[in-house]
Amino acid sequence: MTTTPNEQYFSASPSSDDVRRTLHVKLRGRKLDVQTSNGVFSSGRLDLGTSVLLRHAPMPPAKGVLLDIGCGWGPITLALAMESPEAEVWGIDVNERAVGLATENAAANGCGNVHAVLGDQLPEDLAFDTIWSNPPIRIGKQALHELLMAYLPRLKKGGEAYLVVQRNLGADSLIPWLANELGDGFTVGKYASSKGYRVIAVVRR
């Protein structure tokens, strides 16, 4: 079966060969070597949207429970773990290969506070102080909405989420939709714009 890269990265088990490559990346000022592979999101470089999020998101809390939705090979998860080494950082993905890579990259870069797991392995009772995500827009609007609403309501009171979404892929329409769905206990708005992307802030009051 032939699949496109966009189909593969949100497949549970990519059909492509697991061919590892090393990337040299810079995450919030820190230079790292990481492993990527076929069948995971942005395997050949640090994704531009992820770069925008990492450039603009404010410092996460020093302690608490932090979440990366759609972790891929782990750039956002690693950035959270290095910014907040005393926090508990969770990276989730539907892609088994991505979760494995994120786990290996965390270990290789000394991030012992990382748990990279499949979404259904995330403890159901966890609530989050901060969520950062470059969400998988290409899974489709309905699936994206379901994914975001599975985790954003689990923000703690005072907790914040920062999502990066390409402007021409619906960032501006996502803001009022999230505000309506999350309701009066949340504020949702544009936090930053850069290179055709919006960073959306969601705060639980």
mmCIF file of C-alpha atoms in Angstrom:
data_model
loop_
_atom_site.group_PDB
_atom_site.id
_atom_site.type_symbol
_atom_site.label_atom_id
_atom_site.label_comp_id
_atom_site.label_asym_id
_atom_site.label_seq_id
_atom_site.Cartn_x
_atom_site.Cartn_y
_atom_site.Cartn_z
ATOM 1 C CA MET A 1 0.000 0.000 0.000
ATOM 2 C CA THR A 2 1.299 3.433 -0.910
ATOM 3 C CA THR A 3 0.615 6.273 1.507
ATOM 4 C CA THR A 4 1.543 9.924 1.405
ATOM 5 C CA PRO A 5 3.622 11.478 4.191
ATOM 6 C CA ASN A 6 0.584 13.388 5.426
ATOM 7 C CA GLU A 7 -1.383 10.153 5.723
ATOM 8 C CA GLN A 8 1.457 8.419 7.505
ATOM 9 C CA TYR A 9 2.167 10.822 10.316
ATOM 10 C CA PHE A 10 -1.236 10.376 11.916
ATOM 11 C CA SER A 11 -1.381 6.634 11.247
ATOM 12 C CA ALA A 12 -1.051 4.462 14.331
ATOM 13 C CA SER A 13 1.517 2.202 12.665
ATOM 14 C CA PRO A 14 3.329 3.778 9.695
ATOM 15 C CA SER A 15 3.788 1.440 6.739
ATOM 16 C CA SER A 16 7.070 3.049 5.662
ATOM 17 C CA ASP A 17 10.435 1.619 6.657
ATOM 18 C CA ASP A 18 11.814 2.894 9.961
ATOM 19 C CA VAL A 19 14.924 4.598 8.619
ATOM 20 C CA ARG A 20 16.556 6.787 11.252
ATOM 21 C CA ARG A 21 18.242 10.114 10.569
ATOM 22 C CA THR A 22 19.865 12.654 12.858
ATOM 23 C CA LEU A 23 18.681 16.260 12.932
ATOM 24 C CA HIS A 24 20.544 19.126 14.540
ATOM 25 C CA VAL A 25 17.898 21.442 15.950
ATOM 26 C CA LYS A 26 17.671 24.526 18.132
ATOM 27 C CA LEU A 27 14.796 24.565 20.624
ATOM 28 C CA ARG A 28 14.308 27.809 22.556
ATOM 29 C CA GLY A 29 17.994 28.591 22.352
ATOM 30 C CA ARG A 30 19.260 25.083 23.090
ATOM 31 C CA LYS A 31 21.059 23.026 20.440
ATOM 32 C CA LEU A 32 20.199 19.321 20.356
ATOM 33 C CA ASP A 33 20.768 16.255 18.229
ATOM 34 C CA VAL A 34 17.621 14.192 17.734
ATOM 35 C CA GLN A 35 16.562 11.117 15.822
ATOM 36 C CA THR A 36 13.690 11.151 13.327
ATOM 37 C CA SER A 37 12.350 8.593 10.891
ATOM 38 C CA ASN A 38 9.950 8.035 8.026
ATOM 39 C CA GLY A 39 6.243 8.122 8.769
ATOM 40 C CA VAL A 40 6.350 10.813 11.466
ATOM 41 C CA PHE A 41 5.454 14.471 11.188
ATOM 42 C CA SER A 42 8.169 16.777 9.819
ATOM 43 C CA SER A 43 10.833 14.094 9.829
ATOM 44 C CA GLY A 44 13.331 16.073 7.760
ATOM 45 C CA ARG A 45 13.399 19.356 9.661
ATOM 46 C CA LEU A 46 11.918 21.319 12.524
ATOM 47 C CA ASP A 47 8.436 22.291 11.330
ATOM 48 C CA LEU A 48 7.885 26.019 10.775
ATOM 49 C CA GLY A 49 4.722 26.075 12.883
ATOM 50 C CA THR A 50 6.543 24.375 15.736
ATOM 51 C CA SER A 51 9.326 26.968 15.423
ATOM 52 C CA VAL A 52 6.766 29.775 15.635
ATOM 53 C CA LEU A 53 5.186 28.267 18.748
ATOM 54 C CA LEU A 54 8.545 27.776 20.461
ATOM 55 C CA ARG A 55 9.575 31.328 19.622
ATOM 56 C CA HIS A 56 6.441 32.977 20.992
ATOM 57 C CA ALA A 57 5.040 30.817 23.810
ATOM 58 C CA PRO A 58 5.784 32.261 27.264
ATOM 59 C CA MET A 59 7.805 30.413 29.867
ATOM 60 C CA PRO A 60 5.915 27.389 31.155
ATOM 61 C CA PRO A 61 5.541 26.968 34.915
ATOM 62 C CA ALA A 62 8.606 25.625 36.697
ATOM 63 C CA LYS A 63 6.600 22.801 38.268
ATOM 64 C CA GLY A 64 3.338 21.026 37.602
ATOM 65 C CA VAL A 65 2.032 18.850 34.778
ATOM 66 C CA LEU A 66 2.659 19.926 31.181
ATOM 67 C CA LEU A 67 1.242 18.394 27.977
ATOM 68 C CA ASP A 68 2.188 18.357 24.293
ATOM 69 C CA ILE A 69 -0.708 17.198 22.072
ATOM 70 C CA GLY A 70 0.619 15.502 18.935
ATOM 71 C CA CYS A 71 4.229 15.257 20.035
ATOM 72 C CA GLY A 72 5.714 13.682 16.900
ATOM 73 C CA TRP A 73 9.407 13.016 17.426
ATOM 74 C CA GLY A 74 9.332 15.379 20.379
ATOM 75 C CA PRO A 75 10.476 18.975 19.736
ATOM 76 C CA ILE A 76 7.767 20.659 21.818
ATOM 77 C CA THR A 77 7.940 17.984 24.514
ATOM 78 C CA LEU A 78 11.717 18.408 24.741
ATOM 79 C CA ALA A 79 11.435 22.199 24.886
ATOM 80 C CA LEU A 80 8.937 21.982 27.755
ATOM 81 C CA ALA A 81 11.118 19.461 29.582
ATOM 82 C CA MET A 82 14.237 21.607 29.306
ATOM 83 C CA GLU A 83 12.475 24.834 30.247
ATOM 84 C CA SER A 84 10.853 23.185 33.283
ATOM 85 C CA PRO A 85 13.084 20.342 34.479
ATOM 86 C CA GLU A 86 11.141 20.000 37.735
ATOM 87 C CA ALA A 87 7.801 19.619 35.934
ATOM 88 C CA GLU A 88 6.165 16.391 34.766
ATOM 89 C CA VAL A 89 5.978 16.555 30.960
ATOM 90 C CA TRP A 90 3.693 14.367 28.867
ATOM 91 C CA GLY A 91 3.858 14.045 25.081
ATOM 92 C CA ILE A 92 1.050 12.190 23.351
ATOM 93 C CA ASP A 93 0.574 11.003 19.781
ATOM 94 C CA VAL A 94 -1.457 8.430 17.877
ATOM 95 C CA ASN A 95 1.672 7.305 16.016
ATOM 96 C CA GLU A 96 3.587 4.517 17.744
ATOM 97 C CA ARG A 97 6.825 5.313 15.930
ATOM 98 C CA ALA A 98 6.599 8.971 16.924
ATOM 99 C CA VAL A 99 6.095 8.064 20.577
ATOM 100 C CA GLY A 100 9.119 5.792 20.461
ATOM 101 C CA LEU A 101 11.264 8.514 18.922
ATOM 102 C CA ALA A 102 10.112 11.107 21.450
ATOM 103 C CA THR A 103 10.989 8.719 24.276
ATOM 104 C CA GLU A 104 14.450 8.043 22.838
ATOM 105 C CA ASN A 105 15.138 11.717 22.136
ATOM 106 C CA ALA A 106 14.181 12.677 25.677
ATOM 107 C CA ALA A 107 16.506 10.053 27.129
ATOM 108 C CA ALA A 108 19.369 10.984 24.786
ATOM 109 C CA ASN A 109 19.106 14.642 25.790
ATOM 110 C CA GLY A 110 18.870 14.076 29.523
ATOM 111 C CA CYS A 111 15.165 14.866 29.894
ATOM 112 C CA GLY A 112 14.215 12.404 32.605
ATOM 113 C CA ASN A 113 10.940 14.209 33.310
ATOM 114 C CA VAL A 114 9.294 13.150 30.026
ATOM 115 C CA HIS A 115 6.564 10.565 29.488
ATOM 116 C CA ALA A 116 5.822 10.027 25.779
ATOM 117 C CA VAL A 117 2.793 7.778 25.315
ATOM 118 C CA LEU A 118 -0.067 6.979 22.993
ATOM 119 C CA GLY A 119 -3.095 9.135 23.739
ATOM 120 C CA ASP A 120 -5.095 6.301 25.262
ATOM 121 C CA GLN A 121 -2.230 5.595 27.683
ATOM 122 C CA LEU A 122 -2.438 9.058 29.265
ATOM 123 C CA PRO A 123 -3.848 8.762 32.807
ATOM 124 C CA GLU A 124 -7.469 9.905 32.721
ATOM 125 C CA ASP A 125 -7.220 11.775 36.022
ATOM 126 C CA LEU A 126 -4.356 14.065 34.942
ATOM 127 C CA ALA A 127 -5.061 17.793 34.812
ATOM 128 C CA PHE A 128 -2.623 20.193 33.188
ATOM 129 C CA ASP A 129 -0.958 23.453 34.171
ATOM 130 C CA THR A 130 0.155 24.111 30.593
ATOM 131 C CA ILE A 131 -0.574 22.637 27.175
ATOM 132 C CA TRP A 132 1.520 23.410 24.102
ATOM 133 C CA SER A 133 0.582 21.957 20.725
ATOM 134 C CA ASN A 134 1.121 22.106 16.996
ATOM 135 C CA PRO A 135 -2.090 20.118 16.447
ATOM 136 C CA PRO A 136 -2.540 17.789 13.458
ATOM 137 C CA ILE A 137 -4.787 20.030 11.352
ATOM 138 C CA ARG A 138 -4.809 17.624 8.417
ATOM 139 C CA ILE A 139 -6.735 14.938 10.290
ATOM 140 C CA GLY A 140 -9.848 16.973 9.387
ATOM 141 C CA LYS A 141 -11.934 19.554 11.196
ATOM 142 C CA GLN A 142 -14.189 17.189 13.118
ATOM 143 C CA ALA A 143 -11.344 14.974 14.297
ATOM 144 C CA LEU A 144 -9.307 18.045 15.244
ATOM 145 C CA HIS A 145 -12.196 19.493 17.242
ATOM 146 C CA GLU A 146 -12.653 16.178 19.070
ATOM 147 C CA LEU A 147 -8.936 15.996 19.828
ATOM 148 C CA LEU A 148 -8.734 19.519 21.255
ATOM 149 C CA MET A 149 -11.896 19.112 23.310
ATOM 150 C CA ALA A 150 -10.526 15.891 24.799
ATOM 151 C CA TYR A 151 -7.643 17.780 26.446
ATOM 152 C CA LEU A 152 -8.244 21.543 26.708
ATOM 153 C CA PRO A 153 -11.029 21.112 29.294
ATOM 154 C CA ARG A 154 -8.460 19.306 31.467
ATOM 155 C CA LEU A 155 -6.522 22.530 32.070
ATOM 156 C CA LYS A 156 -6.329 23.409 35.752
ATOM 157 C CA LYS A 157 -7.816 26.669 36.957
ATOM 158 C CA GLY A 158 -5.329 29.325 35.860
ATOM 159 C CA GLY A 159 -3.811 26.896 33.363
ATOM 160 C CA GLU A 160 -2.847 28.013 29.873
ATOM 161 C CA ALA A 161 -2.678 26.374 26.459
ATOM 162 C CA TYR A 162 -0.828 27.657 23.394
ATOM 163 C CA LEU A 163 -1.728 26.211 20.004
ATOM 164 C CA VAL A 164 -0.063 27.076 16.686
ATOM 165 C CA VAL A 165 -2.258 26.896 13.584
ATOM 166 C CA GLN A 166 -1.608 28.061 10.040
ATOM 167 C CA ARG A 167 -3.758 31.059 9.186
ATOM 168 C CA ASN A 168 -4.887 29.662 5.834
ATOM 169 C CA LEU A 169 -5.841 26.358 7.481
ATOM 170 C CA GLY A 170 -8.465 27.883 9.739
ATOM 171 C CA ALA A 171 -6.691 29.494 12.680
ATOM 172 C CA ASP A 172 -8.986 32.511 12.807
ATOM 173 C CA SER A 173 -12.189 30.447 12.686
ATOM 174 C CA LEU A 174 -10.858 28.073 15.347
ATOM 175 C CA ILE A 175 -10.673 30.866 17.941
ATOM 176 C CA PRO A 176 -14.424 31.614 18.164
ATOM 177 C CA TRP A 177 -15.247 27.906 17.893
ATOM 178 C CA LEU A 178 -13.039 27.094 20.891
ATOM 179 C CA ALA A 179 -14.439 30.033 22.861
ATOM 180 C CA ASN A 180 -17.987 28.808 22.240
ATOM 181 C CA GLU A 181 -17.271 25.160 23.005
ATOM 182 C CA LEU A 182 -15.172 25.760 26.114
ATOM 183 C CA GLY A 183 -17.628 28.270 27.546
ATOM 184 C CA ASP A 184 -17.482 31.028 30.128
ATOM 185 C CA GLY A 185 -14.738 29.477 32.231
ATOM 186 C CA PHE A 186 -12.159 30.045 29.508
ATOM 187 C CA THR A 187 -10.747 32.926 27.498
ATOM 188 C CA VAL A 188 -9.529 32.261 23.959
ATOM 189 C CA GLY A 189 -7.675 34.696 21.724
ATOM 190 C CA LYS A 190 -4.825 35.328 19.334
ATOM 191 C CA TYR A 191 -1.546 35.534 21.240
ATOM 192 C CA ALA A 192 0.929 36.043 18.390
ATOM 193 C CA SER A 193 1.251 35.924 14.597
ATOM 194 C CA SER A 194 4.293 35.044 12.520
ATOM 195 C CA LYS A 195 5.127 33.598 9.089
ATOM 196 C CA GLY A 196 1.495 32.814 8.247
ATOM 197 C CA TYR A 197 0.771 31.165 11.603
ATOM 198 C CA ARG A 198 -1.323 32.158 14.583
ATOM 199 C CA VAL A 199 -0.484 31.235 18.165
ATOM 200 C CA ILE A 200 -3.795 30.826 19.981
ATOM 201 C CA ALA A 201 -3.936 31.217 23.759
ATOM 202 C CA VAL A 202 -6.533 29.387 25.853
ATOM 203 C CA VAL A 203 -6.702 30.286 29.556
ATOM 204 C CA ARG A 204 -8.878 28.626 32.187
ATOM 205 C CA ARG A 205 -10.087 31.297 34.568
#
